[in-house]
Coordinates of C-alpha atoms and ligand atoms in Angstrom, one line a residue:
X1 CA 201.6 116.9 31.4
X2 CA 201.0 116.4 27.8
X3 CA 203.7 114.3 25.0
X4 CA 204.4 118.1 23.6
X5 CA 205.2 119.3 27.0
X6 CA 207.5 117.1 28.0
X7 CA 209.7 117.3 25.0
X8 CA 209.6 121.3 25.5
X9 CA 210.6 121.4 28.9
X10 CA 213.8 119.1 28.0
X11 CA 217.1 120.3 28.0
X12 CA 219.9 117.6 27.2
X13 CA 223.5 119.1 26.7
X14 CA 227.2 118.8 27.0
X15 CA 230.0 120.8 28.9
X16 CA 233.1 120.9 27.4
X17 CA 236.4 122.4 28.4
X18 CA 240.2 121.9 28.1
X19 CA 240.8 119.6 31.3
X20 CA 241.4 121.9 34.7
X21 CA 239.2 124.7 33.3
X22 CA 236.4 123.8 35.3
X23 CA 233.7 121.6 33.7
X24 CA 233.5 119.1 36.9
X25 CA 232.9 122.1 39.3
X26 CA 230.6 123.7 37.2
X27 CA 228.7 121.0 36.8
X28 CA 228.4 120.2 40.5
X29 CA 227.4 123.7 40.8
X30 CA 224.6 123.1 38.1
X31 CA 223.5 120.4 40.5
X32 CA 223.4 121.9 43.5
X33 CA 220.7 124.7 42.1
X34 CA 218.6 121.8 41.0
X35 CA 219.0 120.5 44.3
X36 CA 220.5 116.9 42.8
X37 CA 223.2 116.7 45.0
X38 CA 223.3 118.2 48.7
X39 CA 226.8 119.1 49.1
X40 CA 229.7 120.2 47.2
X41 CA 232.4 117.7 46.5
X42 CA 230.0 115.0 45.2
X43 CA 230.7 115.1 41.3
X44 CA 234.2 115.5 42.1
X45 CA 235.8 111.9 41.8
X46 CA 234.3 111.7 37.9
X47 CA 237.5 112.7 36.1
X48 CA 240.5 110.6 35.6
X49 CA 243.4 112.9 36.9
X50 CA 246.4 113.5 35.1
X51 CA 248.4 111.5 37.8
X52 CA 246.2 108.4 36.8
X53 CA 247.5 108.0 33.5
X54 CA 249.3 104.7 33.9
X55 CA 247.1 103.4 36.8
X56 CA 244.7 101.0 35.2
X57 CA 243.1 100.0 38.5
X58 CA 242.3 103.6 39.0
X59 CA 241.1 104.0 35.6
X60 CA 238.6 101.0 36.3
X61 CA 237.5 102.3 39.3
X62 CA 236.6 105.6 37.7
X63 CA 235.1 104.2 35.0
X64 CA 232.7 102.8 37.4
X65 CA 232.1 106.4 38.6
X66 CA 231.6 107.5 35.5
X67 CA 229.0 105.2 34.4
X68 CA 227.0 106.9 37.1
X69 CA 227.8 110.0 36.2
X70 CA 227.2 109.9 32.6
X71 CA 224.3 111.5 32.5
X72 CA 223.2 114.0 35.3
X73 CA 219.7 114.6 35.3
X74 CA 217.9 117.1 37.3
X75 CA 214.6 119.6 37.6
X76 CA 215.3 123.4 37.7
X77 CA 212.4 125.9 37.3
X78 CA 210.3 122.6 36.0
X79 CA 212.7 122.2 33.1
X80 CA 214.5 118.4 32.8
X81 CA 217.9 118.7 32.5
X82 CA 220.0 116.4 30.9
X83 CA 224.0 116.7 31.2
X84 CA 225.7 114.3 29.5
X85 CA 229.2 113.8 31.0
X86 CA 232.3 114.1 28.5
X87 CA 235.4 112.7 29.5
X88 CA 237.8 115.4 29.5
X89 CA 240.9 113.6 29.4
X90 CA 242.4 113.5 25.6
X91 CA 243.1 110.1 25.5
X92 CA 239.3 109.8 25.5
X93 CA 238.3 112.7 23.2
X94 CA 236.5 109.8 20.8
X95 CA 234.0 109.0 23.4
X96 CA 233.5 113.0 23.6
X97 CA 233.1 113.5 20.0
X98 CA 230.2 110.8 20.3
X99 CA 228.5 111.9 23.2
X100 CA 228.5 115.2 21.1
X101 CA 226.0 113.7 18.7
X102 CA 223.5 113.0 21.2
X103 CA 223.2 116.8 22.7
X104 CA 221.2 119.8 21.6
X105 CA 223.6 122.2 22.6
X106 CA 226.9 122.8 24.6
X107 CA 228.4 124.8 27.3
X108 CA 232.2 125.4 26.7
X109 CA 234.0 126.5 29.6
X110 CA 237.3 128.2 29.1
X111 CA 239.9 129.5 31.6
X112 CA 240.4 133.4 31.9
X113 CA 243.7 132.9 32.2
X114 CA 244.7 130.2 30.0
X115 CA 242.2 131.4 27.3
X116 CA 241.5 129.3 24.6
X117 CA 243.4 125.9 25.1
X118 CA 244.1 122.8 22.8
X119 CA 241.3 120.4 23.5
X120 CA 239.0 123.5 23.7
X121 CA 239.7 124.2 20.1
X122 CA 239.0 120.3 18.7
X123 CA 236.1 119.9 20.7
X124 CA 234.3 123.4 19.6
X125 CA 235.2 122.2 15.8
X126 CA 232.9 119.3 16.1
X127 CA 230.2 121.5 17.7
X128 CA 230.6 124.0 14.7
X129 CA 230.8 121.6 12.2
X130 CA 227.3 120.1 13.5
X131 CA 226.0 123.7 14.2
X132 CA 225.6 122.9 17.9
X133 CA 224.5 126.1 19.5
X134 CA 227.2 126.9 22.1
X135 CA 227.0 129.0 25.2
X136 CA 230.7 130.2 26.8
X137 CA 231.3 130.3 30.2
X138 CA 234.4 132.2 30.8
X139 CA 235.6 130.8 34.9
X140 CA 237.8 131.8 37.6
X141 CA 237.4 135.3 37.6
X142 CA 237.8 135.4 40.6
X143 CA 241.9 135.3 39.8
X144 CA 243.8 137.5 37.6
X145 CA 243.5 136.6 34.0
X146 CA 243.6 138.0 30.9
X147 CA 241.7 141.2 29.8
X148 CA 237.9 140.4 28.6
X149 CA 238.0 142.0 25.6
X150 CA 241.4 140.1 24.5
X151 CA 239.7 136.5 25.5
X152 CA 236.4 137.9 23.0
X153 CA 238.5 138.2 20.3
X154 CA 240.7 135.0 21.0
X155 CA 237.2 133.2 21.1
X156 CA 236.8 134.3 17.8
X157 CA 239.8 134.2 16.3
X158 CA 241.0 130.5 17.6
X159 CA 237.6 128.8 17.6
X160 CA 235.9 131.0 14.7
X161 CA 232.9 132.0 17.0
X162 CA 230.8 134.9 16.4
X163 CA 230.4 135.8 20.0
X164 CA 228.0 138.4 22.0
X165 CA 228.6 138.9 25.7
X166 CA 225.8 138.5 28.2
X167 CA 227.5 139.4 31.2
X168 CA 230.4 141.7 31.9
X169 CA 233.1 141.6 34.9
X170 CA 233.1 144.4 37.0
X171 CA 237.4 144.0 37.7
X172 CA 239.2 140.7 37.7
X173 CA 241.1 138.7 40.4
X174 CA 242.1 141.2 43.3
X175 CA 239.7 144.0 41.8
X176 CA 237.1 141.9 40.6
X177 CA 233.9 143.4 42.6
X178 CA 231.2 141.5 40.5
X179 CA 229.0 140.9 37.1
X180 CA 227.0 143.1 35.0
X181 CA 224.4 141.1 33.8
X182 CA 223.4 142.5 30.5
X183 CA 220.9 139.7 29.4
X184 CA 218.8 140.4 32.8
X185 CA 220.1 143.9 33.3
X186 CA 221.3 144.0 36.6
X187 CA 224.5 144.1 38.6
X188 CA 225.6 141.0 40.7
X189 CA 228.3 141.9 43.8
X190 CA 230.3 140.0 45.9
X191 CA 230.0 140.4 49.5
X192 CA 233.0 141.8 51.1
X193 CA 236.5 140.8 50.5
X194 CA 235.7 137.0 50.5
X195 CA 234.4 136.5 46.8
X196 CA 232.7 133.7 48.1
X197 CA 228.6 135.0 47.7
X198 CA 226.6 137.4 45.7
X199 CA 225.6 139.6 48.4
X200 CA 223.7 141.6 46.1
X201 CA 221.6 141.6 43.4
X202 CA 221.0 145.0 41.9
X203 CA 218.1 145.9 39.1
X204 CA 220.1 148.2 36.8
X205 CA 218.8 148.6 33.4
X206 CA 220.1 152.1 32.6
X207 CA 223.8 152.0 33.3
X208 CA 224.2 155.9 32.9
X209 CA 222.5 156.0 36.4
X210 CA 224.4 158.0 38.9
X211 CA 223.8 155.2 41.3
X212 CA 226.5 153.1 40.0
X213 CA 228.7 155.4 41.3
X214 CA 228.0 154.6 45.1
X215 CA 227.0 150.9 44.5
X216 CA 230.6 150.0 42.4
X217 CA 232.9 153.2 43.0
X218 CA 233.8 155.9 40.7
X219 CA 236.8 153.9 38.8
X220 CA 235.0 151.2 38.3
X221 CA 231.6 152.6 37.1
X222 CA 233.5 154.6 34.4
X223 CA 235.1 151.2 33.4
X224 CA 232.0 149.3 33.6
X225 CA 230.6 152.2 31.3
X226 CA 233.5 152.5 28.8
X227 CA 233.4 148.6 28.7
X228 CA 229.3 148.2 28.0
X229 CA 229.9 151.1 25.0
X230 CA 232.8 149.0 23.6
X231 CA 230.4 145.9 23.8
X232 CA 227.3 147.6 22.5
X233 CA 229.5 149.1 19.6
X234 CA 231.7 145.7 18.6
X235 CA 229.2 142.9 19.1
X236 CA 225.8 142.4 17.4
X237 CA 222.9 142.1 20.1
X238 CA 221.7 138.7 20.9
X239 CA 219.8 137.2 18.7
X240 CA 218.1 133.9 19.9
X241 CA 217.8 132.2 16.3
X242 CA 221.2 133.0 15.3
X243 CA 222.6 131.1 18.3
X244 CA 220.1 128.3 17.6
X245 CA 221.8 128.1 14.2
X246 CA 224.7 127.9 15.8
X247 CA 226.2 131.3 14.1
X248 CA 226.2 133.4 17.5
X249 CA 227.5 132.4 21.2
X250 CA 226.9 134.6 23.6
X251 CA 229.4 134.4 26.7
X252 CA 228.9 134.9 30.2
X253 CA 231.7 135.3 33.0
X254 CA 231.8 133.8 36.6
X255 CA 233.6 131.7 39.1
X256 CA 231.9 128.1 39.4
X257 CA 234.2 127.8 42.4
X258 CA 232.6 130.6 44.2
X259 CA 229.4 129.9 42.7
X260 CA 229.4 133.1 41.0
X261 CA 227.4 133.9 38.0
X262 CA 226.7 130.3 37.7
X263 CA 222.6 130.9 38.4
X264 CA 222.7 133.7 35.2
X265 CA 224.1 131.0 33.4
X266 CA 221.5 128.5 33.8
X267 CA 218.7 130.8 33.8
X268 CA 219.6 132.2 30.7
X269 CA 220.3 128.5 29.6
X270 CA 216.7 127.1 30.4
X271 CA 215.5 130.1 28.4
X272 CA 217.3 130.1 25.1
X273 CA 218.7 126.6 24.9
X274 CA 216.7 124.2 22.7
X275 CA 214.3 121.4 23.6
X276 CA 215.3 118.7 21.9
X277 CA 215.7 119.2 18.2
X278 CA 214.7 117.0 14.6
X279 CA 217.4 114.6 13.7
X280 CA 218.6 113.6 10.4
X281 CA 218.5 109.6 9.8
X282 CA 220.0 108.4 6.7
X283 CA 216.1 107.8 5.4
X284 CA 215.1 111.4 6.3
X285 CA 214.3 113.8 8.7
X286 CA 212.5 112.7 12.2
X287 CA 210.8 114.9 14.6
X288 CA 211.0 114.8 18.1
X289 CA 207.1 115.0 18.4
X290 CA 206.6 111.9 16.4
X291 CA 204.7 109.4 17.9
X292 CA 206.6 106.5 17.4
X293 CA 209.9 105.6 19.5
X294 CA 213.4 106.5 17.5
X295 CA 216.8 106.4 19.2
X296 CA 220.5 105.6 18.8
X297 CA 223.1 104.0 21.2
X298 CA 226.1 106.7 21.3
X299 CA 227.9 105.2 24.4
X300 CA 228.4 101.7 25.8
X301 CA 229.7 101.0 29.0
X302 CA 231.1 97.8 30.2
X303 CA 229.9 96.4 33.6
X304 CA 232.5 97.1 36.4
X305 CA 232.0 93.9 37.7
X306 CA 234.0 91.2 35.6
X307 CA 231.6 88.4 36.9
X308 CA 229.1 90.0 34.8
X309 CA 229.4 90.6 31.2
X310 CA 226.6 92.5 30.7
X311 CA 227.2 96.1 29.4
X312 CA 225.2 99.4 29.7
X313 CA 224.5 100.9 25.9
X314 CA 223.5 104.6 26.1
X315 CA 220.4 105.5 24.0
X316 CA 219.6 109.1 23.3
X317 CA 215.7 109.2 22.4
X318 CA 215.1 111.1 19.0
X319 CA 211.2 110.7 19.1
X320 CA 208.3 109.0 20.7
X321 CA 208.6 107.3 24.2
X322 CA 210.4 105.0 25.4
X323 CA 208.5 102.0 27.2
X324 CA 209.6 99.1 29.5
X325 CA 208.7 96.0 28.2
X326 CA 207.6 97.2 24.9
X327 CA 209.4 95.3 21.7
X328 CA 211.4 97.7 19.7
X329 CA 213.4 97.1 16.3
X330 CA 217.0 96.8 16.5
X331 CA 217.4 98.1 13.0
X332 CA 221.0 96.7 12.1
X333 CA 220.3 93.2 13.4
X334 CA 216.4 93.2 12.3
X335 CA 215.0 91.9 15.4
X336 CA 212.6 93.2 18.3
X337 CA 213.8 93.5 21.5
X338 CA 212.4 93.9 24.9
X339 CA 214.0 95.9 28.0
X340 CA 212.5 94.9 31.3
X341 CA 214.9 97.0 33.2
X342 CA 215.8 100.0 31.6
X343 CA 217.8 102.9 33.3
X344 CA 216.9 106.7 33.6
X345 CA 219.7 109.0 35.3
X346 CA 219.2 111.4 38.2
X347 CA 221.9 113.1 40.0
X348 CA 224.3 110.8 40.1
X349 CA 221.9 107.7 40.5
X350 CA 220.3 105.5 37.8
X351 CA 216.9 104.2 38.4
X352 CA 214.8 101.8 36.4
X353 CA 212.1 103.9 34.5
X354 CA 208.8 103.0 32.6
X355 CA 209.0 105.9 30.4
X356 CA 211.4 108.1 29.0
X357 CA 210.8 111.1 26.6
X358 CA 212.6 112.7 23.6
X359 CA 215.8 114.1 24.7
X360 CA 215.9 111.4 27.3
X361 CA 218.9 108.9 27.9
X362 CA 217.9 105.6 28.6
X363 CA 220.6 103.0 30.0
X364 CA 219.8 99.5 28.1
X365 CA 221.5 96.5 29.9
X366 CA 222.7 94.6 26.9
X367 CA 225.3 91.2 26.5
X368 CA 226.4 92.0 23.3
X369 CA 223.6 93.1 21.0
X370 CA 224.6 96.6 20.6
X371 CA 227.6 98.7 18.9
X372 CA 227.9 102.2 18.8
X373 CA 225.3 104.0 16.3
X374 CA 222.6 101.3 16.1
X375 CA 219.2 102.6 16.1
X376 CA 215.9 101.2 17.8
X377 CA 212.5 101.9 16.2
X378 CA 208.8 100.9 16.5
X379 CA 209.2 98.9 12.9
X380 CA 210.5 101.2 10.4
X381 CA 214.2 101.2 9.4
X382 CA 215.9 104.3 10.5
X383 CA 219.6 105.2 10.6
X384 CA 220.9 107.6 12.5
X385 CA 223.9 109.0 11.2
X386 CA 226.7 110.8 12.4
X387 CA 228.7 109.2 14.4
X388 CA 231.9 109.0 12.4
X389 CA 235.3 107.5 13.5
X390 CA 238.5 109.9 13.3
X391 CA 242.1 108.9 12.5
X392 CA 243.8 107.5 15.4
X393 CA 247.0 108.7 16.7
X394 CA 248.8 105.6 17.8
X395 CA 248.5 102.3 16.3
X396 CA 250.3 98.6 17.5
X397 CA 250.0 95.2 15.9
X398 CA 248.0 93.0 18.7
X399 CA 249.1 89.5 19.1
X400 CA 247.6 86.7 20.7
X401 CA 249.5 85.8 23.6
X402 CA 248.3 82.7 24.7
X403 CA 247.2 80.6 21.8
X404 CA 244.3 78.4 23.9
X405 CA 242.2 81.8 24.3
X406 CA 242.3 82.6 20.9
X407 CA 238.5 82.7 20.7
X408 CA 238.3 84.4 23.7
X409 CA 240.9 86.9 22.6
X410 CA 238.6 87.8 19.2
X411 CA 235.5 88.3 20.8
X412 CA 236.9 90.6 23.2
X413 CA 238.7 92.2 21.0
X414 CA 234.9 92.5 18.8
X415 CA 233.2 93.6 22.0
X416 CA 235.5 96.5 23.1
X417 CA 235.9 97.8 19.4
X418 CA 231.8 97.8 19.5
X419 CA 232.2 99.9 22.7
X420 CA 234.7 102.3 20.8
X421 CA 237.4 102.0 23.1
X422 CA 239.7 101.8 19.9
X423 CA 239.7 101.2 16.5
X424 CA 240.4 97.9 14.6
X425 CA 242.1 97.1 11.3
X426 CA 243.0 94.0 9.6
X427 CA 246.0 94.6 7.0
X428 CA 244.7 93.2 3.4
X429 CA 248.2 91.9 2.8
X430 CA 248.3 89.1 5.8
X431 CA 245.1 89.4 7.9
X432 CA 247.2 90.8 11.1
X433 CA 245.0 93.1 13.4
X434 CA 246.3 96.6 14.1
X435 CA 244.6 98.4 16.7
X436 CA 244.3 102.7 16.6
X437 CA 243.3 104.4 19.7
X438 CA 243.6 108.2 20.2
X439 CA 245.9 107.9 23.1
X440 CA 248.4 105.5 24.4
X441 CA 246.2 104.7 27.6
X442 CA 244.0 103.0 26.0
X443 CA 246.2 100.1 24.8
X444 CA 246.8 99.3 28.5
X445 CA 243.0 99.7 29.3
X446 CA 242.2 96.9 26.3
X447 CA 245.2 94.5 27.8
X448 CA 243.9 94.9 31.3
X449 CA 239.9 94.5 29.9
X450 CA 240.9 91.7 27.7
X451 CA 242.6 89.2 30.8
X452 CA 239.6 90.8 33.4
X453 CA 236.5 90.2 31.3
X454 CA 237.4 88.2 28.8
X455 CA 240.4 85.6 30.3
X456 CA 242.1 86.7 27.1
X457 CA 246.0 87.6 27.2
X458 CA 247.5 89.8 24.0
X459 CA 250.6 91.6 23.3
X460 CA 251.8 94.7 21.4
X461 CA 254.3 95.1 18.6
X462 CA 254.8 98.9 17.5
X463 CA 253.5 99.4 13.8
X464 CA 254.7 103.1 12.7
X465 CA 251.2 104.7 11.3
X466 CA 251.0 108.3 11.2
X467 CA 247.6 108.6 9.9
X468 CA 244.5 106.2 8.8
X469 CA 242.9 107.9 6.0
X470 CA 239.6 106.3 4.8
X471 CA 239.4 105.1 0.9
X472 CA 237.2 106.9 -1.6
X473 CA 238.0 105.5 -5.0
X474 CA 235.4 107.5 -6.7
X475 CA 235.5 105.1 -9.7
X476 CA 236.4 101.4 -8.5
X477 CA 237.1 100.2 -11.8
X478 CA 239.5 103.3 -12.6
X479 CA 243.2 102.4 -13.6
X480 CA 244.5 104.7 -11.2
X481 CA 242.7 102.6 -8.4
X482 CA 244.0 99.5 -9.2
X483 CA 247.5 100.7 -9.8
X484 CA 247.1 102.5 -6.3
X485 CA 246.0 99.2 -4.4
X486 CA 248.9 97.2 -6.2
X487 CA 251.5 99.5 -4.9
X488 CA 250.0 100.2 -1.7
X489 CA 249.2 96.8 -0.6
X490 CA 251.2 97.2 2.0
X491 CA 249.5 99.6 3.9
X492 CA 246.0 98.8 3.3
X493 CA 243.3 97.7 5.8
X494 CA 239.8 96.9 6.7
X495 CA 238.4 98.8 9.2
X496 CA 235.6 96.8 11.6
X497 CA 232.8 98.0 8.7
X498 CA 234.8 96.6 5.7
X499 CA 235.9 100.2 4.5
X500 CA 239.5 100.2 2.9
X501 CA 241.7 102.3 5.0
X502 CA 245.1 103.5 3.9
X503 CA 247.6 103.5 7.0
X504 CA 250.2 106.2 5.9
X505 CA 253.5 105.6 7.4
X506 CA 254.5 109.7 7.7
X507 CA 253.3 112.8 6.7
X508 CA 255.5 112.8 3.8
X509 CA 254.1 109.8 2.3
X510 CA 250.3 110.3 2.8
X511 CA 251.1 114.0 0.7
X512 CA 253.4 111.8 -2.0
X513 CA 250.2 109.2 -2.3
X514 CA 247.9 111.9 -2.4
X515 CA 249.8 113.6 -5.3
X516 CA 250.5 110.4 -7.2
X517 CA 246.8 109.3 -6.8
X518 CA 244.6 112.5 -7.4
X519 CA 241.7 110.4 -8.2
X520 CA 241.6 108.4 -5.0
X521 CA 240.5 110.7 -2.3
X522 CA 241.7 110.0 1.4
X523 CA 239.1 111.0 3.9
X524 CA 240.4 111.6 7.6
X525 CA 236.8 110.3 9.2
X526 CA 235.0 107.4 8.4
X527 CA 232.1 109.2 7.3
X528 CA 232.4 111.1 4.0
X529 CA 229.6 109.7 1.8
Ligands
G4P1 P1 237.8 120.1 34.9 O1 236.7 119.2 35.3 O2 237.6 120.9 33.6 O3 239.2 119.3 34.6 O4 238.1 121.2 35.9 P2 237.6 121.3 37.6 O5 236.3 121.7 37.9 O6 237.8 119.9 37.8 O7 238.8 122.4 38.1 C1 239.9 122.1 38.2 C2 240.5 123.4 39.0 O8 240.6 124.3 39.0 C3 240.2 122.4 40.5 O9 241.4 122.7 41.6 C4 239.2 123.8 40.7 O10 239.1 123.5 42.2 C5 239.4 124.7 40.5 N1 238.9 125.7 39.9 C6 237.4 125.5 39.3 N2 236.4 126.6 39.0 C7 237.4 127.7 39.6 C8 236.9 128.9 40.1 O11 235.9 130.0 39.4 N3 238.2 130.3 40.7 C9 239.0 129.2 41.1 N4 240.2 129.9 41.5 N5 239.3 127.5 40.9 C10 238.5 127.2 40.2 P3 242.4 121.9 42.1 O12 243.4 122.2 42.6 O13 242.9 121.3 40.4 O14 241.5 120.6 42.3 P4 240.9 120.7 43.6 O15 242.0 120.4 44.7 O16 240.3 121.7 44.3 O17 239.9 119.4 43.5

């Protein structure tokens, strides 16, 4: 198969949802379709259960599992599907944001009863900002839930989407009979009352055909006709181009648990979802079919085994092919590196691979060369943008609890920050180090890993910060900027890249500062230039 065909057949995407909406179940059903796993339950362990929030042994165990499930690949109807796993747990939201820089599209799972939830809002916002094509899957139709039109409204209102249903439920919960597939123009019916299997798929392109009554009964037939009329009246026709530009989002209904509506979703997905797309580097736009390799690190995973300190850096290939044992330029370090055992991912396994194509993810063993956002090329100095840091939610001073191990501690902190576990800020005033995380859970993870992987001990001290804002002085010589730096000295720090950060201790002080120094712009993400 030629290089271009290899690119065209790849679909690299992420599934995002609020925890418990059914992401894991849907992933598993997709893998079953691809024949990549044989039984249900195989992917189940992949999530960090709510009950494990303070049990870091459990986190460690799960971290190990999630290396294997970070990328789940399978072949379906000759398409190479790469699913990038995104942690559902909100304490790991930053991981998810970063993974979204490596996907070409996403599927958003929404629970029919709960509708749009908090995590969904945040994740979809990131996708919208990047114009990532999205398909919505409304799940758990086997249960009583919200009215389909109310849900479609909610998607538009709360997520700012512009939706168009490509399937429509026939009844719901107790009365759920099946689904009319608007995209394929057919009806899928459940078998009997069990709601476990699709009994029949009946081609049905004319909804006015009186046959409908015989198939689903009079009341359901009338309802379906009315609903579809409303759908056609209210929502614009599906337009692939608008979907690809992130301007329209098709919606499917189904039940992942019962494998209902999943095949329809997958079939439509492989047809409409984009193959690997061009990506903007700081220097220029890079096309996937360029001959020379380029790719970037979007995730780093520490080894489970504390005796082996090596890590796995996940590289998304943007252009060219990645070949084993070929030297590539690590742009930030300016040095060439060769990889003798790059990993590719297949189902829940990883294996050494000789060649990978755009859209694929390779896992590279790393002893500390990589950090998130690093770029590999064949010699060109390219830097991929778009892996910003967001303001952490929790902040604490980190202290050395074992003075004999200060070297180990700083190395450990350094490497954990490169992995993106948390953010490090160094106070301008006294050089003290402050760790910022998205969730309280990370503090325990860091403490545990410093001790077990680096032999260092740390303790924490509270540091009340409301938000970290990246400072953009506009003009460094400006009087106002200098006054800001003098007056706010106590609250200023440098992040790991050396960018100046203002640590506001309350919403009020943030507002006051903004009012007092209007020419100093405060940004809530690190990437504003
Ligand atoms: P997540 O990865 O998004 O967090 O969700 P996950 O797939 O783990 O699903 C969360 C719960 O919802 C699970 O039940 C799962 O079985 C259930 N579920 C998923 N899809 C459907 C569906 O289509 N219909 C119904 N009725 N339930 C669904 P659980 O009891 O929390 O877990 P488990 O004991 O089944 O593992």
